[in-house]
Amino acid sequence: PFLKSLRMRFPQAKLSLLCRISGGSKNSGYASIDQASVKTLLLDQGYIDELIPVAVPWLVDVSPWKKYNPVSLNWPKFVWRLTRLRRRNFDLSFPSGRSDIRYNLVLWLTGAKRRVGFGYAGAGFLLTDVTVPDITRPHQTEVCLQLLEHLGIPAIRHGQFLKLSSEDKAFSTNFLKGHNIAVDD
């Protein structure tokens, strides 16, 4: 819903999505992401124009000491990669919607002109637009949509979000038939 709403508001904009490089640990709470599949899905849907992979130090599968040690090589590489993005002159950026000061730091390091997010734990100084979360809508989708609403961008919450190819439709029809599932089930 977030990406669809953003694309509807800015149909001609180049939308880039910064994502962590796959390889999350089973202990990190983050599943490993198949970047090629995600990239293909989001590009095919027309929601993004580019996927920018970044190794995020606090999500790597190492000891806590190595994750948060500012003199480990993970942090300088991370900061260098993000500051190189400053050359791209992004107009507008949003964090993942998570309540974490580190995501506001990521936005600030990229140098985007407008950085819209939540000012958790005093992290509002890293943003240009601080949004106050509506805790009556705590679902992650709603949290992200609140960032758009802060800017007056209509949030699309209902309807079809994925376009299916004729091959996908034929496959699903045959799959359901093959498993004795009726079309109206």
CSV table of N, CA and C in Angstrom, one decimal, residues 47-134:
chain,number,residue,atom,x,y,z
A,47,TYR,N,6.2,-0.3,-9.1
A,47,TYR,CA,6.2,0.4,-7.8
A,47,TYR,C,7.5,1.1,-7.6
A,48,ILE,N,8.6,0.5,-8.1
A,48,ILE,CA,9.9,1.1,-7.9
A,48,ILE,C,10.7,1.1,-9.2
A,49,ASP,N,11.7,1.9,-9.4
A,49,ASP,CA,12.5,1.9,-10.5
A,49,ASP,C,13.9,1.3,-10.3
A,50,GLU,N,14.2,1.2,-9.0
A,50,GLU,CA,15.6,0.8,-8.6
A,50,GLU,C,15.6,0.2,-7.2
A,51,LEU,N,16.4,-0.9,-7.0
A,51,LEU,CA,16.6,-1.4,-5.7
A,51,LEU,C,18.1,-1.2,-5.4
A,52,ILE,N,18.4,-0.6,-4.2
A,52,ILE,CA,19.7,-0.2,-3.8
A,52,ILE,C,20.1,-1.1,-2.6
A,53,PRO,N,20.9,-2.1,-2.8
A,53,PRO,CA,21.3,-3.0,-1.7
A,53,PRO,C,22.4,-2.4,-0.8
A,54,VAL,N,22.2,-2.5,0.5
A,54,VAL,CA,23.2,-2.0,1.4
A,54,VAL,C,23.4,-3.0,2.6
A,55,ALA,N,24.6,-3.2,3.0
A,55,ALA,CA,24.9,-4.1,4.1
A,55,ALA,C,24.7,-3.3,5.4
A,56,VAL,N,23.7,-3.7,6.1
A,56,VAL,CA,23.3,-3.0,7.4
A,56,VAL,C,24.0,-3.6,8.6
A,57,PRO,N,24.9,-2.9,9.2
A,57,PRO,CA,25.7,-3.5,10.3
A,57,PRO,C,24.9,-4.2,11.4
A,58,TRP,N,23.8,-3.6,11.9
A,58,TRP,CA,23.1,-4.2,13.0
A,58,TRP,C,22.3,-5.4,12.6
A,59,LEU,N,22.2,-5.7,11.3
A,59,LEU,CA,21.5,-6.9,10.9
A,59,LEU,C,22.4,-8.1,10.4
A,60,VAL,N,23.7,-7.9,10.5
A,60,VAL,CA,24.6,-9.0,10.1
A,60,VAL,C,24.7,-10.0,11.2
A,61,ASP,N,25.0,-11.2,10.8
A,61,ASP,CA,25.0,-12.4,11.7
A,61,ASP,C,26.4,-12.5,12.4
A,62,VAL,N,26.7,-11.6,13.3
A,62,VAL,CA,27.9,-11.6,14.1
A,62,VAL,C,27.6,-11.3,15.5
A,63,SER,N,28.6,-11.4,16.4
A,63,SER,CA,28.3,-11.1,17.8
A,63,SER,C,27.9,-9.7,18.0
A,64,PRO,N,27.1,-9.4,19.1
A,64,PRO,CA,26.7,-8.0,19.3
A,64,PRO,C,27.9,-7.0,19.4
A,65,TRP,N,29.0,-7.5,19.9
A,65,TRP,CA,30.2,-6.6,20.0
A,65,TRP,C,30.6,-6.2,18.6
A,66,LYS,N,30.6,-7.1,17.6
A,66,LYS,CA,31.0,-6.7,16.2
A,66,LYS,C,29.9,-5.9,15.5
A,67,LYS,N,28.7,-6.1,15.9
A,67,LYS,CA,27.6,-5.4,15.2
A,67,LYS,C,27.6,-3.9,15.6
A,68,TYR,N,27.9,-3.6,16.8
A,68,TYR,CA,27.8,-2.2,17.3
A,68,TYR,C,29.2,-1.6,17.5
A,69,ASN,N,30.3,-2.2,17.2
A,69,ASN,CA,31.6,-1.7,17.4
A,69,ASN,C,31.9,-0.7,16.3
A,70,PRO,N,32.0,0.6,16.6
A,70,PRO,CA,32.2,1.6,15.5
A,70,PRO,C,33.5,1.5,14.8
A,71,VAL,N,34.5,0.7,15.4
A,71,VAL,CA,35.7,0.6,14.7
A,71,VAL,C,35.8,-0.7,13.9
A,72,SER,N,34.7,-1.5,13.9
A,72,SER,CA,34.7,-2.7,13.0
A,72,SER,C,34.6,-2.2,11.6
A,73,LEU,N,34.9,-3.0,10.6
A,73,LEU,CA,34.8,-2.5,9.2
A,73,LEU,C,33.4,-2.4,8.7
A,74,ASN,N,32.4,-3.0,9.4
A,74,ASN,CA,31.0,-3.0,9.0
A,74,ASN,C,30.5,-1.6,9.0
A,75,TRP,N,30.8,-0.8,10.0
A,75,TRP,CA,30.2,0.6,10.1
A,75,TRP,C,30.8,1.6,9.1
A,76,PRO,N,32.2,1.6,9.0
A,76,PRO,CA,32.7,2.6,8.0
A,76,PRO,C,32.2,2.3,6.6
A,77,LYS,N,32.1,1.0,6.2
A,77,LYS,CA,31.6,0.6,4.9
A,77,LYS,C,30.2,1.1,4.7
A,78,PHE,N,29.4,0.9,5.8
A,78,PHE,CA,28.0,1.3,5.7
A,78,PHE,C,27.8,2.8,5.6
A,79,VAL,N,28.5,3.5,6.4
A,79,VAL,CA,28.5,5.0,6.3
A,79,VAL,C,29.0,5.5,5.0
A,80,TRP,N,30.1,4.9,4.5
A,80,TRP,CA,30.6,5.3,3.2
A,80,TRP,C,29.6,5.1,2.1
A,81,ARG,N,29.0,3.9,2.1
A,81,ARG,CA,28.0,3.6,1.0
A,81,ARG,C,26.8,4.6,1.1
A,82,LEU,N,26.3,4.9,2.3
A,82,LEU,CA,25.2,5.8,2.4
A,82,LEU,C,25.6,7.2,2.0
A,83,THR,N,26.8,7.7,2.4
A,83,THR,CA,27.2,9.0,2.0
A,83,THR,C,27.4,9.2,0.5
A,84,ARG,N,27.8,8.1,-0.1
A,84,ARG,CA,27.9,8.1,-1.6
A,84,ARG,C,26.6,8.4,-2.3
A,85,LEU,N,25.5,7.9,-1.6
A,85,LEU,CA,24.2,8.2,-2.1
A,85,LEU,C,23.8,9.7,-2.1
A,86,ARG,N,24.5,10.5,-1.4
A,86,ARG,CA,24.3,11.9,-1.3
A,86,ARG,C,24.4,12.5,-2.7
A,87,ARG,N,25.3,12.0,-3.6
A,87,ARG,CA,25.5,12.4,-4.9
A,87,ARG,C,24.2,12.3,-5.8
A,88,ARG,N,23.3,11.4,-5.3
A,88,ARG,CA,22.1,11.2,-6.1
A,88,ARG,C,21.0,12.3,-5.9
A,89,ASN,N,21.2,13.1,-4.8
A,89,ASN,CA,20.3,14.2,-4.6
A,89,ASN,C,18.8,13.8,-4.5
A,90,PHE,N,18.6,12.9,-3.6
A,90,PHE,CA,17.2,12.4,-3.4
A,90,PHE,C,16.4,13.6,-2.9
A,91,ASP,N,15.1,13.7,-3.4
A,91,ASP,CA,14.2,14.8,-3.0
A,91,ASP,C,13.5,14.4,-1.7
A,92,LEU,N,13.1,13.2,-1.6
A,92,LEU,CA,12.2,12.8,-0.5
A,92,LEU,C,12.6,11.4,0.0
A,93,SER,N,12.6,11.2,1.3
A,93,SER,CA,12.9,9.8,1.8
A,93,SER,C,12.1,9.5,3.0
A,94,PHE,N,11.9,8.2,3.2
A,94,PHE,CA,11.1,7.7,4.3
A,94,PHE,C,11.9,6.5,4.9
A,95,PRO,N,11.8,6.4,6.3
A,95,PRO,CA,12.4,5.2,6.8
A,95,PRO,C,11.4,4.0,6.6
A,96,SER,N,11.8,2.9,7.1
A,96,SER,CA,11.0,1.7,7.0
A,96,SER,C,9.7,1.7,7.8
A,97,GLY,N,9.6,2.7,8.7
A,97,GLY,CA,8.4,2.8,9.6
A,97,GLY,C,8.7,2.2,10.9
A,98,ARG,N,9.9,1.7,11.1
A,98,ARG,CA,10.2,1.1,12.4
A,98,ARG,C,10.6,2.2,13.4
A,99,SER,N,10.3,1.8,14.6
A,99,SER,CA,10.6,2.8,15.7
A,99,SER,C,12.1,2.7,16.1
A,100,ASP,N,13.0,3.2,15.3
A,100,ASP,CA,14.4,3.0,15.6
A,100,ASP,C,15.2,4.2,15.1
A,101,ILE,N,16.0,4.8,16.0
A,101,ILE,CA,16.8,5.9,15.6
A,101,ILE,C,17.7,5.6,14.5
A,102,ARG,N,18.1,4.4,14.3
A,102,ARG,CA,19.1,4.0,13.3
A,102,ARG,C,18.5,4.3,11.9
A,103,TYR,N,17.3,4.1,11.7
A,103,TYR,CA,16.7,4.3,10.4
A,103,TYR,C,16.6,5.8,10.1
A,104,ASN,N,16.4,6.7,11.1
A,104,ASN,CA,16.5,8.1,10.8
A,104,ASN,C,17.9,8.5,10.5
A,105,LEU,N,18.9,7.9,11.1
A,105,LEU,CA,20.3,8.1,10.8
A,105,LEU,C,20.6,7.7,9.3
A,106,VAL,N,20.0,6.7,8.9
A,106,VAL,CA,20.2,6.2,7.5
A,106,VAL,C,19.7,7.3,6.5
A,107,LEU,N,18.5,7.9,6.8
A,107,LEU,CA,18.0,8.9,6.0
A,107,LEU,C,18.9,10.2,6.0
A,108,TRP,N,19.4,10.5,7.1
A,108,TRP,CA,20.2,11.7,7.2
A,108,TRP,C,21.5,11.5,6.5
A,109,LEU,N,22.1,10.3,6.6
A,109,LEU,CA,23.4,10.0,5.9
A,109,LEU,C,23.2,10.1,4.3
A,110,THR,N,22.0,9.8,3.8
A,110,THR,CA,21.8,9.8,2.4
A,110,THR,C,21.7,11.2,1.9
A,111,GLY,N,21.4,12.2,2.8
A,111,GLY,CA,21.4,13.6,2.4
A,111,GLY,C,20.1,14.0,1.6
A,112,ALA,N,19.1,13.2,1.7
A,112,ALA,CA,17.8,13.5,1.1
A,112,ALA,C,17.3,14.9,1.5
A,113,LYS,N,16.8,15.7,0.6
A,113,LYS,CA,16.3,17.0,0.9
A,113,LYS,C,15.2,17.0,2.0
A,114,ARG,N,14.3,16.1,1.8
A,114,ARG,CA,13.2,15.9,2.8
A,114,ARG,C,13.3,14.5,3.4
A,115,ARG,N,13.3,14.5,4.7
A,115,ARG,CA,13.4,13.2,5.4
A,115,ARG,C,12.2,13.1,6.4
A,116,VAL,N,11.2,12.3,6.0
A,116,VAL,CA,10.0,12.2,6.8
A,116,VAL,C,10.0,10.9,7.6
A,117,GLY,N,9.8,11.1,8.9
A,117,GLY,CA,9.8,9.9,9.8
A,117,GLY,C,9.3,10.3,11.2
A,118,PHE,N,9.5,9.3,12.1
A,118,PHE,CA,9.1,9.5,13.5
A,118,PHE,C,10.3,9.9,14.3
A,119,GLY,N,10.1,10.8,15.2
A,119,GLY,CA,11.1,11.3,16.1
A,119,GLY,C,11.4,10.5,17.3
A,120,TYR,N,11.4,9.2,17.2
A,120,TYR,CA,11.6,8.3,18.4
A,120,TYR,C,12.9,8.6,19.0
A,121,ALA,N,12.9,8.5,20.3
A,121,ALA,CA,14.2,8.6,21.2
A,121,ALA,C,15.0,9.8,20.9
A,122,GLY,N,14.3,10.9,20.6
A,122,GLY,CA,15.1,12.1,20.3
A,122,GLY,C,15.7,12.2,18.9
A,123,ALA,N,15.3,11.3,18.0
A,123,ALA,CA,15.9,11.2,16.7
A,123,ALA,C,15.3,12.2,15.7
A,124,GLY,N,14.4,13.1,16.1
A,124,GLY,CA,13.7,14.0,15.2
A,124,GLY,C,14.7,15.0,14.6
A,125,PHE,N,15.8,15.3,15.2
A,125,PHE,CA,16.8,16.2,14.7
A,125,PHE,C,17.4,15.7,13.4
A,126,LEU,N,17.3,14.4,13.1
A,126,LEU,CA,17.8,13.9,11.8
A,126,LEU,C,16.9,14.0,10.7
A,127,LEU,N,15.7,14.5,11.0
A,127,LEU,CA,14.6,14.6,10.0
A,127,LEU,C,14.2,16.0,9.6
A,128,THR,N,13.6,16.2,8.5
A,128,THR,CA,13.1,17.5,8.2
A,128,THR,C,11.6,17.6,8.5
A,129,ASP,N,10.9,16.5,8.5
A,129,ASP,CA,9.5,16.4,8.8
A,129,ASP,C,9.3,15.3,9.9
A,130,VAL,N,8.9,15.7,11.1
A,130,VAL,CA,8.7,14.7,12.1
A,130,VAL,C,7.2,14.4,12.2
A,131,THR,N,6.9,13.2,12.1
A,131,THR,CA,5.5,12.7,12.2
A,131,THR,C,5.3,12.1,13.6
A,132,VAL,N,4.1,12.4,14.1
A,132,VAL,CA,3.7,11.8,15.4
A,132,VAL,C,2.9,10.6,15.1
A,133,PRO,N,3.3,9.4,15.6
A,133,PRO,CA,2.6,8.2,15.2
A,133,PRO,C,1.2,8.1,15.9
A,134,ASP,N,0.2,7.6,15.2
A,134,ASP,CA,-1.1,7.4,15.7
A,134,ASP,C,-1.1,6.0,16.3
